PDB file of C-alpha atoms and ligand atoms in Angstrom:
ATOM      1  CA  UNK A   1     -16.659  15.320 -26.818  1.00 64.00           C
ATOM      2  CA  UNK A   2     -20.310  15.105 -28.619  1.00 66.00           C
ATOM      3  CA  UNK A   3     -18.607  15.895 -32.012  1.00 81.00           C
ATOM      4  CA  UNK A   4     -15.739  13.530 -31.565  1.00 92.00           C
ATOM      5  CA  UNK A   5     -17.928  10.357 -31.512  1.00 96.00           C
ATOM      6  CA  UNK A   6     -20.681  11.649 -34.120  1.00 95.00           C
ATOM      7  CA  UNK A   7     -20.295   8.686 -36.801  1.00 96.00           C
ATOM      8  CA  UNK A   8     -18.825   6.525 -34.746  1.00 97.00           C
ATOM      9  CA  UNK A   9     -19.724   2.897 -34.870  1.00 98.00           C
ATOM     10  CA  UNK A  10     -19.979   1.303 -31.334  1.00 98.00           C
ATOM     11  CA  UNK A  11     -20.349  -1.996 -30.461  1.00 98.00           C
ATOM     12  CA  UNK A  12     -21.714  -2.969 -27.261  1.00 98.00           C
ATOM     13  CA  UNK A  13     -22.029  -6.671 -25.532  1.00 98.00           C
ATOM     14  CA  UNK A  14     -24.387  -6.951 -23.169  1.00 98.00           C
ATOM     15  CA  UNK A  15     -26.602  -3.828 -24.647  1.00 97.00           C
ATOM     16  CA  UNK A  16     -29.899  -4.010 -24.600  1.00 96.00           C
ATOM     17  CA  UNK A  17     -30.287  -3.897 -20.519  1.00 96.00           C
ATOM     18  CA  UNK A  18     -28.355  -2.083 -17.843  1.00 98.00           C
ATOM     19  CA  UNK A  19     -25.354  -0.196 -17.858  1.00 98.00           C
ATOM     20  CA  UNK A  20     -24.578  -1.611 -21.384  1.00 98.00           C
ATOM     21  CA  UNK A  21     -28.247  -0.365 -22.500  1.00 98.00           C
ATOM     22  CA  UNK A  22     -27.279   3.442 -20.950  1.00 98.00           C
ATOM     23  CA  UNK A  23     -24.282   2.982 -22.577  1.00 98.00           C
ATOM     24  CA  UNK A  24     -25.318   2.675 -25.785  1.00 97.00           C
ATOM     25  CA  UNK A  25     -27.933   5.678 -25.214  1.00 97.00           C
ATOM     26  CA  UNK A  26     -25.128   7.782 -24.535  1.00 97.00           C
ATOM     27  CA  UNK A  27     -23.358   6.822 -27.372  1.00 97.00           C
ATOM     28  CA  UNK A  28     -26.772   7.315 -29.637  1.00 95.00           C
ATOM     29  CA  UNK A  29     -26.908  10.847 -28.263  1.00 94.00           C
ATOM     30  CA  UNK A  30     -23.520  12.124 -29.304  1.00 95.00           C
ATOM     31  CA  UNK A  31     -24.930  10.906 -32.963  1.00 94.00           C
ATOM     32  CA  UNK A  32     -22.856   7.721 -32.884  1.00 96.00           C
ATOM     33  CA  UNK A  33     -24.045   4.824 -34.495  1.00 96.00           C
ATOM     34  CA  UNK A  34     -25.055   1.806 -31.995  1.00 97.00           C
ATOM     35  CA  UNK A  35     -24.363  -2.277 -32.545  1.00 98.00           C
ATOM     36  CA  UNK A  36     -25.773  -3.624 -29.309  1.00 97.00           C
ATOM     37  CA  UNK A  37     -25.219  -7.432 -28.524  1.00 98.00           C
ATOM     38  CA  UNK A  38     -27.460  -9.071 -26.124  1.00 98.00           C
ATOM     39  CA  UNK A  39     -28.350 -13.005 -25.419  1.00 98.00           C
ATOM     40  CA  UNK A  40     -31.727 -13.548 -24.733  1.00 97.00           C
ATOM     41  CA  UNK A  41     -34.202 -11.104 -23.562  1.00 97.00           C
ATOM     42  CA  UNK A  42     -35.568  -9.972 -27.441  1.00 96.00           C
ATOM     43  CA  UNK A  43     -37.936  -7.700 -26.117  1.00 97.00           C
ATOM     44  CA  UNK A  44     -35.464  -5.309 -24.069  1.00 96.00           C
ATOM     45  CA  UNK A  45     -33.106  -5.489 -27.476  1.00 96.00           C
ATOM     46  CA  UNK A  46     -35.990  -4.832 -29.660  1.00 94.00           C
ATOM     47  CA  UNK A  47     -36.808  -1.812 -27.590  1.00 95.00           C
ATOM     48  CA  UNK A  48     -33.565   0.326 -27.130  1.00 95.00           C
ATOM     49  CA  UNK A  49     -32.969  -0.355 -31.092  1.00 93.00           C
ATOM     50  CA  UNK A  50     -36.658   1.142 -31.393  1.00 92.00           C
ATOM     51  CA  UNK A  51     -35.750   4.090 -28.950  1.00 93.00           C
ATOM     52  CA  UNK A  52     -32.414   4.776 -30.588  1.00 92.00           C
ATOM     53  CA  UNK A  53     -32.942   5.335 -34.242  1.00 78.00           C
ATOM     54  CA  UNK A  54     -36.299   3.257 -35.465  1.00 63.00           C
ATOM     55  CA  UNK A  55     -35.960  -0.226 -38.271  1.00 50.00           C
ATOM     56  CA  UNK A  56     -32.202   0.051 -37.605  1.00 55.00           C
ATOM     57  CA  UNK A  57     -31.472   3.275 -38.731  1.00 74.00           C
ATOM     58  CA  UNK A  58     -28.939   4.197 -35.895  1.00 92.00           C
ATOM     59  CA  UNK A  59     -29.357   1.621 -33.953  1.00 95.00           C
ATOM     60  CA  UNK A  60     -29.371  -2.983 -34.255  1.00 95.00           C
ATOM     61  CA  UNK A  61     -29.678  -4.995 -31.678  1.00 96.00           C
ATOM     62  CA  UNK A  62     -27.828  -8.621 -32.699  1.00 97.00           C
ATOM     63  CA  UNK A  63     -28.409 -11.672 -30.518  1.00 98.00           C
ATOM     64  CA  UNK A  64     -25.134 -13.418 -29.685  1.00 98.00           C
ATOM     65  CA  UNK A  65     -23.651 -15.130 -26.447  1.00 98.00           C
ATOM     66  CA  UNK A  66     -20.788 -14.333 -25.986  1.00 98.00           C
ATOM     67  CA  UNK A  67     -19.559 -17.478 -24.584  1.00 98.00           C
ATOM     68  CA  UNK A  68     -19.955 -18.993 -28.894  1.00 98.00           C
ATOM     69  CA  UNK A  69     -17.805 -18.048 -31.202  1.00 98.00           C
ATOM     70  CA  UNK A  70     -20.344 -18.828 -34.098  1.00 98.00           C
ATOM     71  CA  UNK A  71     -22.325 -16.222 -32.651  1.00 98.00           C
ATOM     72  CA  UNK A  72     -19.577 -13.544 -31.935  1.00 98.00           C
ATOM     73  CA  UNK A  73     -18.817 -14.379 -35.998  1.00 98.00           C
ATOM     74  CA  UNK A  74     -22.471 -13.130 -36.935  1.00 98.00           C
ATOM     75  CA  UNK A  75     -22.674 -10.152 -34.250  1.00 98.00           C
ATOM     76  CA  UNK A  76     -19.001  -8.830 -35.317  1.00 98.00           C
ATOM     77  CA  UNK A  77     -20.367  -9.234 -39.511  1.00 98.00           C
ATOM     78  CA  UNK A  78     -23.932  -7.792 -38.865  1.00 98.00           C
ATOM     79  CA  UNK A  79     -22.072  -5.079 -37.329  1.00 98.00           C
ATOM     80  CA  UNK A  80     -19.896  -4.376 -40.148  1.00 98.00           C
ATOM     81  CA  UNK A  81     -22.330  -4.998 -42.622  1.00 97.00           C
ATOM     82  CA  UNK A  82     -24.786  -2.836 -41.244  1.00 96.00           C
ATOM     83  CA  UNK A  83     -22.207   0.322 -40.820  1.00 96.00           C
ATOM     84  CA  UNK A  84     -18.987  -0.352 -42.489  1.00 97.00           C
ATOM     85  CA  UNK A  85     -16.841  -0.209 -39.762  1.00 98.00           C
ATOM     86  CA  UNK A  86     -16.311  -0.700 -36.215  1.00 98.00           C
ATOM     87  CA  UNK A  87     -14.611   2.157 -34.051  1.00 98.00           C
ATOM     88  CA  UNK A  88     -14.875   1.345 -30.402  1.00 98.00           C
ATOM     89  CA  UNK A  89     -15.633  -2.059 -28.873  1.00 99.00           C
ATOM     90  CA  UNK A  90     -17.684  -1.879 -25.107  1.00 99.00           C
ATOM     91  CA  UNK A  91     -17.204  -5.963 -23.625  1.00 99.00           C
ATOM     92  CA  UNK A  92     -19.949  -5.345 -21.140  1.00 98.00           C
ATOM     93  CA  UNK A  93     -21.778  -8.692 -21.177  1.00 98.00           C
ATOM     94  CA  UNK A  94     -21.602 -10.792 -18.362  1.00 98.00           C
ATOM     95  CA  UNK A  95     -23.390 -13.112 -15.740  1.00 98.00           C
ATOM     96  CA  UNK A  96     -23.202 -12.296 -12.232  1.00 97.00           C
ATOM     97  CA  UNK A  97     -23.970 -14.947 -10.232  1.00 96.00           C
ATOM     98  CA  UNK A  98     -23.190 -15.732  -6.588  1.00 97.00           C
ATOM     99  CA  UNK A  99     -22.785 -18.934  -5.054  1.00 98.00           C
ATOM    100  CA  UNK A 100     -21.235 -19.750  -1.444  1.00 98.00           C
ATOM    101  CA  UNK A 101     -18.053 -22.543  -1.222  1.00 98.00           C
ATOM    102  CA  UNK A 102     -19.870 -26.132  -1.046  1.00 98.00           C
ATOM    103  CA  UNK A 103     -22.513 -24.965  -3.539  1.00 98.00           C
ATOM    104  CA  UNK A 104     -20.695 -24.600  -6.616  1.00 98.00           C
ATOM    105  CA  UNK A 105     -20.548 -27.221  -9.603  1.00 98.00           C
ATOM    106  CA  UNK A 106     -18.306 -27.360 -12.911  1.00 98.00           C
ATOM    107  CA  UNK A 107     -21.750 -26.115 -15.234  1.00 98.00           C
ATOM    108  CA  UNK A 108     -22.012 -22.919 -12.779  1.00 98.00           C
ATOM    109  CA  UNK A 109     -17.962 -22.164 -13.211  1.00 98.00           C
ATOM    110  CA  UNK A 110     -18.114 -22.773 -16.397  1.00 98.00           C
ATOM    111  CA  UNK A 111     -21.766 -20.382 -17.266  1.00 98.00           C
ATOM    112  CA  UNK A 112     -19.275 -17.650 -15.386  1.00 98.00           C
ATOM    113  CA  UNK A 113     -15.972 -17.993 -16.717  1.00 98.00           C
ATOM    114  CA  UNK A 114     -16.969 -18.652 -20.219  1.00 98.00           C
ATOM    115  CA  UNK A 115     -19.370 -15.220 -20.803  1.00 98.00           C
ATOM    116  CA  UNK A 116     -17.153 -12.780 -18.172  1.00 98.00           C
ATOM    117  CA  UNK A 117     -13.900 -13.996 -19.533  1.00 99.00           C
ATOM    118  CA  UNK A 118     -13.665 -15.864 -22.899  1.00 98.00           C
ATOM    119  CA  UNK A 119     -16.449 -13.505 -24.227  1.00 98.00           C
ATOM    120  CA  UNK A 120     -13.768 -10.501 -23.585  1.00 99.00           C
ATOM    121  CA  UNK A 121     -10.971 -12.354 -25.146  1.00 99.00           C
ATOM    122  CA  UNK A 122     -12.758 -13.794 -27.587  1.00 98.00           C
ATOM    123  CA  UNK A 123     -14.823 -10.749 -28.890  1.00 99.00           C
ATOM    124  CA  UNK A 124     -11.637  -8.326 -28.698  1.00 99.00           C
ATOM    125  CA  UNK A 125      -9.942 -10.807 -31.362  1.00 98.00           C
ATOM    126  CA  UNK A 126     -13.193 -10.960 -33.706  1.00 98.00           C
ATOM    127  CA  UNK A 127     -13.390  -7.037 -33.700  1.00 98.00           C
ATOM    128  CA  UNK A 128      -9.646  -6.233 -33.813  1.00 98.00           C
ATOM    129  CA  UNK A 129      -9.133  -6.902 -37.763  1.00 98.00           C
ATOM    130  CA  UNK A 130     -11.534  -4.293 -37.816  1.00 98.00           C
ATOM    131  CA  UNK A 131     -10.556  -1.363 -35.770  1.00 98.00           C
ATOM    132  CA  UNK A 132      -8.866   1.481 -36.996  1.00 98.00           C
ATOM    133  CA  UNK A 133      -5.382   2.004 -35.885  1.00 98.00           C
ATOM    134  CA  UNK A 134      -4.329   4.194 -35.109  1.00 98.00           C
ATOM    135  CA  UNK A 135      -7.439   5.536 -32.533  1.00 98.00           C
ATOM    136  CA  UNK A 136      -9.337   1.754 -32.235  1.00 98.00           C
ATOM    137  CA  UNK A 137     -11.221   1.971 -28.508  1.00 98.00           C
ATOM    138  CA  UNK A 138     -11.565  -1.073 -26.299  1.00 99.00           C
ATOM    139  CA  UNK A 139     -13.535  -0.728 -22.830  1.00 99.00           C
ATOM    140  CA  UNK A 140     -13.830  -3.915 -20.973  1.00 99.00           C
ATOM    141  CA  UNK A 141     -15.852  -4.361 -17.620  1.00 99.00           C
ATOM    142  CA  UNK A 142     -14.313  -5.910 -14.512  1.00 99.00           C
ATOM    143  CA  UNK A 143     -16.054  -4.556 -11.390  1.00 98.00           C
ATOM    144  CA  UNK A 144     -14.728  -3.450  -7.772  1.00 98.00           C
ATOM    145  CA  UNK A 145     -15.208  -6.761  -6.645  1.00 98.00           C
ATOM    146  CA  UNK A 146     -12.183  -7.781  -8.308  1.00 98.00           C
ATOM    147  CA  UNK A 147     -10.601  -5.716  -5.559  1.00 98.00           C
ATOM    148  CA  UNK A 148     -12.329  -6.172  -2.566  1.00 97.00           C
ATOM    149  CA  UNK A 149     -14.338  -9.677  -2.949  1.00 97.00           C
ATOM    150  CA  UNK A 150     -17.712 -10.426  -0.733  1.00 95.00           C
ATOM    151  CA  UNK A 151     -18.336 -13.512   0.437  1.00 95.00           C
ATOM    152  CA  UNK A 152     -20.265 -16.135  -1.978  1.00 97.00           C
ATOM    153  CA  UNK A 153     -18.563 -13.561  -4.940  1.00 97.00           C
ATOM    154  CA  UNK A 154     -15.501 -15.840  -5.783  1.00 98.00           C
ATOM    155  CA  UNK A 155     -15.998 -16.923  -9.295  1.00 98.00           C
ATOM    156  CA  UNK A 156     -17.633 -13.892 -10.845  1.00 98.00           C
ATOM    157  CA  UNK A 157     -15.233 -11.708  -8.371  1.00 98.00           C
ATOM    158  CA  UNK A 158     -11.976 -13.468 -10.049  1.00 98.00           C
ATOM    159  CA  UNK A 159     -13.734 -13.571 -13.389  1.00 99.00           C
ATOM    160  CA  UNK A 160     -13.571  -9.625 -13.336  1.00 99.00           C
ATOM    161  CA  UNK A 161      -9.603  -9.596 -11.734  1.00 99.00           C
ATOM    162  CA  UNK A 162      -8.992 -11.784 -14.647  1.00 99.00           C
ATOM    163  CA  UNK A 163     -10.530  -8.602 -17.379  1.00 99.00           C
ATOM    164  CA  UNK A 164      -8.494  -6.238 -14.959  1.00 99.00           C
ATOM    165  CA  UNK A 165      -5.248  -7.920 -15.924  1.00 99.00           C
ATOM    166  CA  UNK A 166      -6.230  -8.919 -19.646  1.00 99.00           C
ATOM    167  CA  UNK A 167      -7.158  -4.576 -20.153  1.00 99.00           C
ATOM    168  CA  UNK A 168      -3.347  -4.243 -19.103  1.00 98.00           C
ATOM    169  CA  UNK A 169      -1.804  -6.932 -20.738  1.00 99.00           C
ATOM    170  CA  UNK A 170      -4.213  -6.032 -24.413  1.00 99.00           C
ATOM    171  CA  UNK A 171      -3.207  -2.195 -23.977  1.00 99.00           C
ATOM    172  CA  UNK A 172       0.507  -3.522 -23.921  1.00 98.00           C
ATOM    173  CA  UNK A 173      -0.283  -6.191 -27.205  1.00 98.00           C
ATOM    174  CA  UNK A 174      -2.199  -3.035 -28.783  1.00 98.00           C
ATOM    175  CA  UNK A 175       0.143  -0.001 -27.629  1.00 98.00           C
ATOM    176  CA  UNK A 176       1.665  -0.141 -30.863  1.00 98.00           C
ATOM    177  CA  UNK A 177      -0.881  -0.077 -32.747  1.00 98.00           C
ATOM    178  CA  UNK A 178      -2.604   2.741 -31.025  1.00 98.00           C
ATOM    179  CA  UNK A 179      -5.216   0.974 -30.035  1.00 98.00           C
ATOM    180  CA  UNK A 180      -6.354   1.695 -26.255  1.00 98.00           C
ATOM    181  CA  UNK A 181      -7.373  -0.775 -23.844  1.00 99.00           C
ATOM    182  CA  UNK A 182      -9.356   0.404 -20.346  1.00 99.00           C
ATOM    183  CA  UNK A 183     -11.923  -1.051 -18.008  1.00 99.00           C
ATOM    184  CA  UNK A 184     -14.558   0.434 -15.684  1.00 98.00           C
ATOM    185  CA  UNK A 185     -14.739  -1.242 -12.133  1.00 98.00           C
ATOM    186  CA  UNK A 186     -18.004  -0.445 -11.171  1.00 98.00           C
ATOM    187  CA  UNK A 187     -19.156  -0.481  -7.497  1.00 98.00           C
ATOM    188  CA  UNK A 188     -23.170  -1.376  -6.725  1.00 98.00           C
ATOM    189  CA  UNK A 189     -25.007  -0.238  -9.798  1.00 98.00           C
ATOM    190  CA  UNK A 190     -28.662  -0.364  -9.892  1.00 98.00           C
ATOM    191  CA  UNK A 191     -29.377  -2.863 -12.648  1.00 98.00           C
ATOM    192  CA  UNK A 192     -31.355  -6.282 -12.881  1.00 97.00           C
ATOM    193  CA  UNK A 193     -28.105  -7.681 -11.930  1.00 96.00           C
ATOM    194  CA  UNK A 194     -27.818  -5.804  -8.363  1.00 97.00           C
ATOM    195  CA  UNK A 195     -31.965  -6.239  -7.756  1.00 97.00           C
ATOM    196  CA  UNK A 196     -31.299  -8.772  -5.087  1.00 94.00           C
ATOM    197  CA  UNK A 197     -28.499  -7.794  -3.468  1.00 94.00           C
ATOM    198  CA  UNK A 198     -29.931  -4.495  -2.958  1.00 97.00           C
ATOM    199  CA  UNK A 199     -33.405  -5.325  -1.767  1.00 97.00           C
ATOM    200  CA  UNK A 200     -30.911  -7.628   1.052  1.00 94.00           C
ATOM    201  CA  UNK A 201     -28.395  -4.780   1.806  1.00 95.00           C
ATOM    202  CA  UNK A 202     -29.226  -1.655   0.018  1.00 97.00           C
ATOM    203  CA  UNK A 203     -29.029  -0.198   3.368  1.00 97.00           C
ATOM    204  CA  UNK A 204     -25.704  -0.960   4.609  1.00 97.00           C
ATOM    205  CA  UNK A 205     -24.310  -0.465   0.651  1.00 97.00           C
ATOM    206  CA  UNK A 206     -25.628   3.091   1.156  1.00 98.00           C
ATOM    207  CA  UNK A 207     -24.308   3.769   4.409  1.00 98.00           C
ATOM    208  CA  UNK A 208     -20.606   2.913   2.838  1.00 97.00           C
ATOM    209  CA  UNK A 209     -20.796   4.759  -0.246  1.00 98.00           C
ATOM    210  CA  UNK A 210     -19.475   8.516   0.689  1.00 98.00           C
ATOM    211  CA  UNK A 211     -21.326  10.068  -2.290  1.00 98.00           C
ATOM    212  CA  UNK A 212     -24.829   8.837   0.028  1.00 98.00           C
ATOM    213  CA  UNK A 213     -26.891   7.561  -3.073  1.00 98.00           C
ATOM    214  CA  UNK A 214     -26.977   3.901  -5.232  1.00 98.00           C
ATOM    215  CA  UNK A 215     -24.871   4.090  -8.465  1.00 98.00           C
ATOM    216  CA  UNK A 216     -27.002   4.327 -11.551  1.00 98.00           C
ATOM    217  CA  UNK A 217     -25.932   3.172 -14.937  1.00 98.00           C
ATOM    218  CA  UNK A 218     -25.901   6.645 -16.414  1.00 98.00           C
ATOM    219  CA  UNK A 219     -23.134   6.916 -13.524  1.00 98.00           C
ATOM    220  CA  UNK A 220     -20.925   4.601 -15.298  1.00 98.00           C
ATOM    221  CA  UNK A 221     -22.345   5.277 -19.216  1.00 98.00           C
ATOM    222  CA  UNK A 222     -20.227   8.858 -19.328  1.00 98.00           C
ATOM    223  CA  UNK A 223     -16.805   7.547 -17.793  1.00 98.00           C
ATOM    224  CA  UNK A 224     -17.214   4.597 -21.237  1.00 98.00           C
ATOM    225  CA  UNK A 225     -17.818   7.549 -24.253  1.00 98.00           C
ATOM    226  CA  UNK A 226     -14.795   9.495 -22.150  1.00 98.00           C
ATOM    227  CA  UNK A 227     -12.744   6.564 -22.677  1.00 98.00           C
ATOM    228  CA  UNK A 228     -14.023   6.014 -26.141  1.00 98.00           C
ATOM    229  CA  UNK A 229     -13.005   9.801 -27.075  1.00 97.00           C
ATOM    230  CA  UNK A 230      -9.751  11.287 -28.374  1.00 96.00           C
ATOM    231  CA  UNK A 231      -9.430  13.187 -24.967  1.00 96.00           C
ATOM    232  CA  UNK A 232      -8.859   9.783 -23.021  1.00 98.00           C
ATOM    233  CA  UNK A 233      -5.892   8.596 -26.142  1.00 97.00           C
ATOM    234  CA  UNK A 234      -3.389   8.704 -23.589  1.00 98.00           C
ATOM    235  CA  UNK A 235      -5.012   6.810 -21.108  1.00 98.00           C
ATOM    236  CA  UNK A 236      -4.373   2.783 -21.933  1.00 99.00           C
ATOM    237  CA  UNK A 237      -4.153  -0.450 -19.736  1.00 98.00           C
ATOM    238  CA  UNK A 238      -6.049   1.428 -16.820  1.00 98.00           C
ATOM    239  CA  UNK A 239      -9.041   0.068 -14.530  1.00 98.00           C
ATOM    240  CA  UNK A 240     -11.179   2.887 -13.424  1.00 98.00           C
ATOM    241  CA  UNK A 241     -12.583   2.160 -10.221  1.00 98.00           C
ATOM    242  CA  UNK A 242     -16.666   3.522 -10.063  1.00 98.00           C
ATOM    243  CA  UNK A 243     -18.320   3.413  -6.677  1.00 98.00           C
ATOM    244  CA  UNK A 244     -18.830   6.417  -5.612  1.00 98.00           C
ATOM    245  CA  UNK A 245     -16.193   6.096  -3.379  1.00 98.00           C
ATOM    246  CA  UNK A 246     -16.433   2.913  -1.546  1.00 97.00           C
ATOM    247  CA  UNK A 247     -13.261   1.484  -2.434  1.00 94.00           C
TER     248      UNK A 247
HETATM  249  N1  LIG B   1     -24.653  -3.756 -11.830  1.00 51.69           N
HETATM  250  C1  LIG B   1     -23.593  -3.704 -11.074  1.00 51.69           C
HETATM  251  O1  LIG B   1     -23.671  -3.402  -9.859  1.00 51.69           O
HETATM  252  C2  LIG B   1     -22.231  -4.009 -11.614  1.00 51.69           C
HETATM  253  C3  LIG B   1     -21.128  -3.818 -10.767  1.00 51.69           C
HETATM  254  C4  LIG B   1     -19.857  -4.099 -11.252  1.00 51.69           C
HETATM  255  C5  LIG B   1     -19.677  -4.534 -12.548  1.00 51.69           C
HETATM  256  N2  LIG B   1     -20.773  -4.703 -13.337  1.00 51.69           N
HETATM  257  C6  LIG B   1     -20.539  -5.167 -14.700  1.00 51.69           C
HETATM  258  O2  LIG B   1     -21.162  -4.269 -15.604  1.00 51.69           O
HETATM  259  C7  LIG B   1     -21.610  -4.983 -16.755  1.00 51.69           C
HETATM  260  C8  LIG B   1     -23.098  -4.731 -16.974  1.00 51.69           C
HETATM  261  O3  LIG B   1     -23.810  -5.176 -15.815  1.00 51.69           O
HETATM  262  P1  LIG B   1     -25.388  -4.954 -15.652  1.00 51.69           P
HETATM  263  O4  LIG B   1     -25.640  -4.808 -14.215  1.00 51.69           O
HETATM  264  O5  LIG B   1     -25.856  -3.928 -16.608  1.00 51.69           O
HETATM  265  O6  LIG B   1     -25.918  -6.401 -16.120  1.00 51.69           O
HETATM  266  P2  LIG B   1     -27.435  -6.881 -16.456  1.00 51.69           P
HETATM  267  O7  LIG B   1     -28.420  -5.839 -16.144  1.00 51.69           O
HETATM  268  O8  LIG B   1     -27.542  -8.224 -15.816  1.00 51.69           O
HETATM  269  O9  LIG B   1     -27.372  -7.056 -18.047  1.00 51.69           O
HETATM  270  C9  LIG B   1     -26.517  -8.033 -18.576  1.00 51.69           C
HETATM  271  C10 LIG B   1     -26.450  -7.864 -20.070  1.00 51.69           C
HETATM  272  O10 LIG B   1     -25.477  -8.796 -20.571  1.00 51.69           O
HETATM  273  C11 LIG B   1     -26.096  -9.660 -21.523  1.00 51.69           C
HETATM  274  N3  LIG B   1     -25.468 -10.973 -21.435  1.00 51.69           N
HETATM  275  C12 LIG B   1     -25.297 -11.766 -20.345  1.00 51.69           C
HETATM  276  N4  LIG B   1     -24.647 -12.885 -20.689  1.00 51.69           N
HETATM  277  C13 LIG B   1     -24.409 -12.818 -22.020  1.00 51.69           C
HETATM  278  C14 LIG B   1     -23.788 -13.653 -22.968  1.00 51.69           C
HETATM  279  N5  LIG B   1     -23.254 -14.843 -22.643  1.00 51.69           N
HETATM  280  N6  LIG B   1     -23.721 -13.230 -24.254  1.00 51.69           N
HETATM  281  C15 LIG B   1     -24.240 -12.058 -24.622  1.00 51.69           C
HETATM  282  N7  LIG B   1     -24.855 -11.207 -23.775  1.00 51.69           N
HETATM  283  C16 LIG B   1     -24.939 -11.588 -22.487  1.00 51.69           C
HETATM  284  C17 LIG B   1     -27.576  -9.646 -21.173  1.00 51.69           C
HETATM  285  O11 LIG B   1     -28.351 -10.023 -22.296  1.00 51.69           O
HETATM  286  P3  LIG B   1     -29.826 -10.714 -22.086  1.00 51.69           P
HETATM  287  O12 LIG B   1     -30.660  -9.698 -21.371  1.00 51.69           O
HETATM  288  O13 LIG B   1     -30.312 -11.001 -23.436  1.00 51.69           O
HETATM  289  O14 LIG B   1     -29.601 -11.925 -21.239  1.00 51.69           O
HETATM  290  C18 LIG B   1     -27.740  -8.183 -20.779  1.00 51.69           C
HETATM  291  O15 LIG B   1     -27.825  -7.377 -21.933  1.00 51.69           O
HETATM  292  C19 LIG B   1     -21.259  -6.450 -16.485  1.00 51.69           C
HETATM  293  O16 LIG B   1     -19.998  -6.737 -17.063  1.00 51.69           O
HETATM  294  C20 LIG B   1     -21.168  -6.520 -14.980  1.00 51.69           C
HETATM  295  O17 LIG B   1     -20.347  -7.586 -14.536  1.00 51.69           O
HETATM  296  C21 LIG B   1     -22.038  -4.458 -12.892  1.00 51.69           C
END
């Protein structure tokens, strides 16, 4: 698979921390070339594009939200302009933030809905003019919560059923132009997303997960360049399911 996605140009939201930072390292060590998006935190994005090639060699980190299409304009052109092309799109951004029934306000709904699901729409349309096809690659992130919900999840849990059913309903818009369209549904990752969940109930997510450890993002990083490769271009509209076995 390493020689498949040498030259590749990747773009990844939601890059420069996480699962979409180990993404993008797995991506940089099969000698692809690495767009990664992030929002705020300069100093992670600074870093990885550092670690992954040095002054943008390999390697740019572009601040955008996701949830702005003025800024989805300038990552999608830096992108381009930087490396000519775009190959496989990664829509890993998003905010995961709980709240319980009775504690919820329109700004909240809105912060959740607008990054986990009009980012993925509105980032697949900005990058499709520029994806070859055939062989363009789109991985989206929902998350096993979409399929088994906890309590004070609601939003962000229907936010990610919503990127389940726009993967299968893009992989049938794109199927002709043979263009894939997957997701990963990630169980429990260890990220700065799961910090406080699992300092609450790391125990109890352990004792459910059958493979007996917490996911890491390098878990989830090798299912995305599989996807991404010519051995997955049969494989379109699908939600992979990542939890070690929990679900
Ligand atoms: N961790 C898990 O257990 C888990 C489980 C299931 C699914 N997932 C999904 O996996 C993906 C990655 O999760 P993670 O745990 O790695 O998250 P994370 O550590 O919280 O990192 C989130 C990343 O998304 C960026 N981001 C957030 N909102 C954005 C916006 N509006 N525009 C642009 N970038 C934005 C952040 O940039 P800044 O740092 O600049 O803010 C950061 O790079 C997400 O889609 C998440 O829903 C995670």
């Amino acid at each position: 698979m390493s020689a498949t996605l040498e030259g590749k140009v990747v773009l990844v939201t939601g890059g420069s921390r996480g699962i979409g930072a180990a993404i993008a390292r797995r991506f940089a060590s099969f000698g692809a070339y690495v767009v990664a998006g992030y929002r705020s935190d300069h100093e992670a994005a600074n870093r990885l594009a550092d670690e992954l090639g040095g002054s943008g060699r390999n390697c740019i980190a572009v601040q955008a939200d996701v949830a702005n299409p003025d800024d989805i304009k300038t990552l999608v052109s830096s992108a381009v302009e930087r490396f000519g092309k775009i190959d496989v799109l990664v829509n890993c951004a998003a905010v995961g933030t709980y709240r319980p029934l009775g504690a919820m306000d329109a700004p909240f709904i809105r912060s959740i809905l607008e990054t986990n699901i009009m980012g993925t729409v509105l980032m697949t349309e900005a990058v499709l003019p520029h994806l070859p096809s055939p062989g363009g690659r789109i991985v989206n992130f929902a998350s096993a919560l979409a399929y088994r919900p906890i309590p004070a999840s609601s939003v962000y849990s229907a936010s990610k059923a919503a990127v389940v059913t726009l993967t299968h309903a893009f992989a049938k818009e794109l199927g002709p132009k043979g263009i894939t369209v997957n997701a990963l549904a990630p169980g429990v990752i260890e990220t700065d997303m799961t910090t406080r969940i699992l300092a609450e109930r790391g125990d109890q997510i352990l004792a459910m997960t059958p493979l007996a450890r917490i996911g890491q993002p390098d878990d989830i990083a090798g299912i995305v360049t599989f996807l991404a490769s010519p051995e997955a271009g049969w494989i379109t509209g699908r939600t992979i399911i990542a939890d070690g076995g929990v679900t």
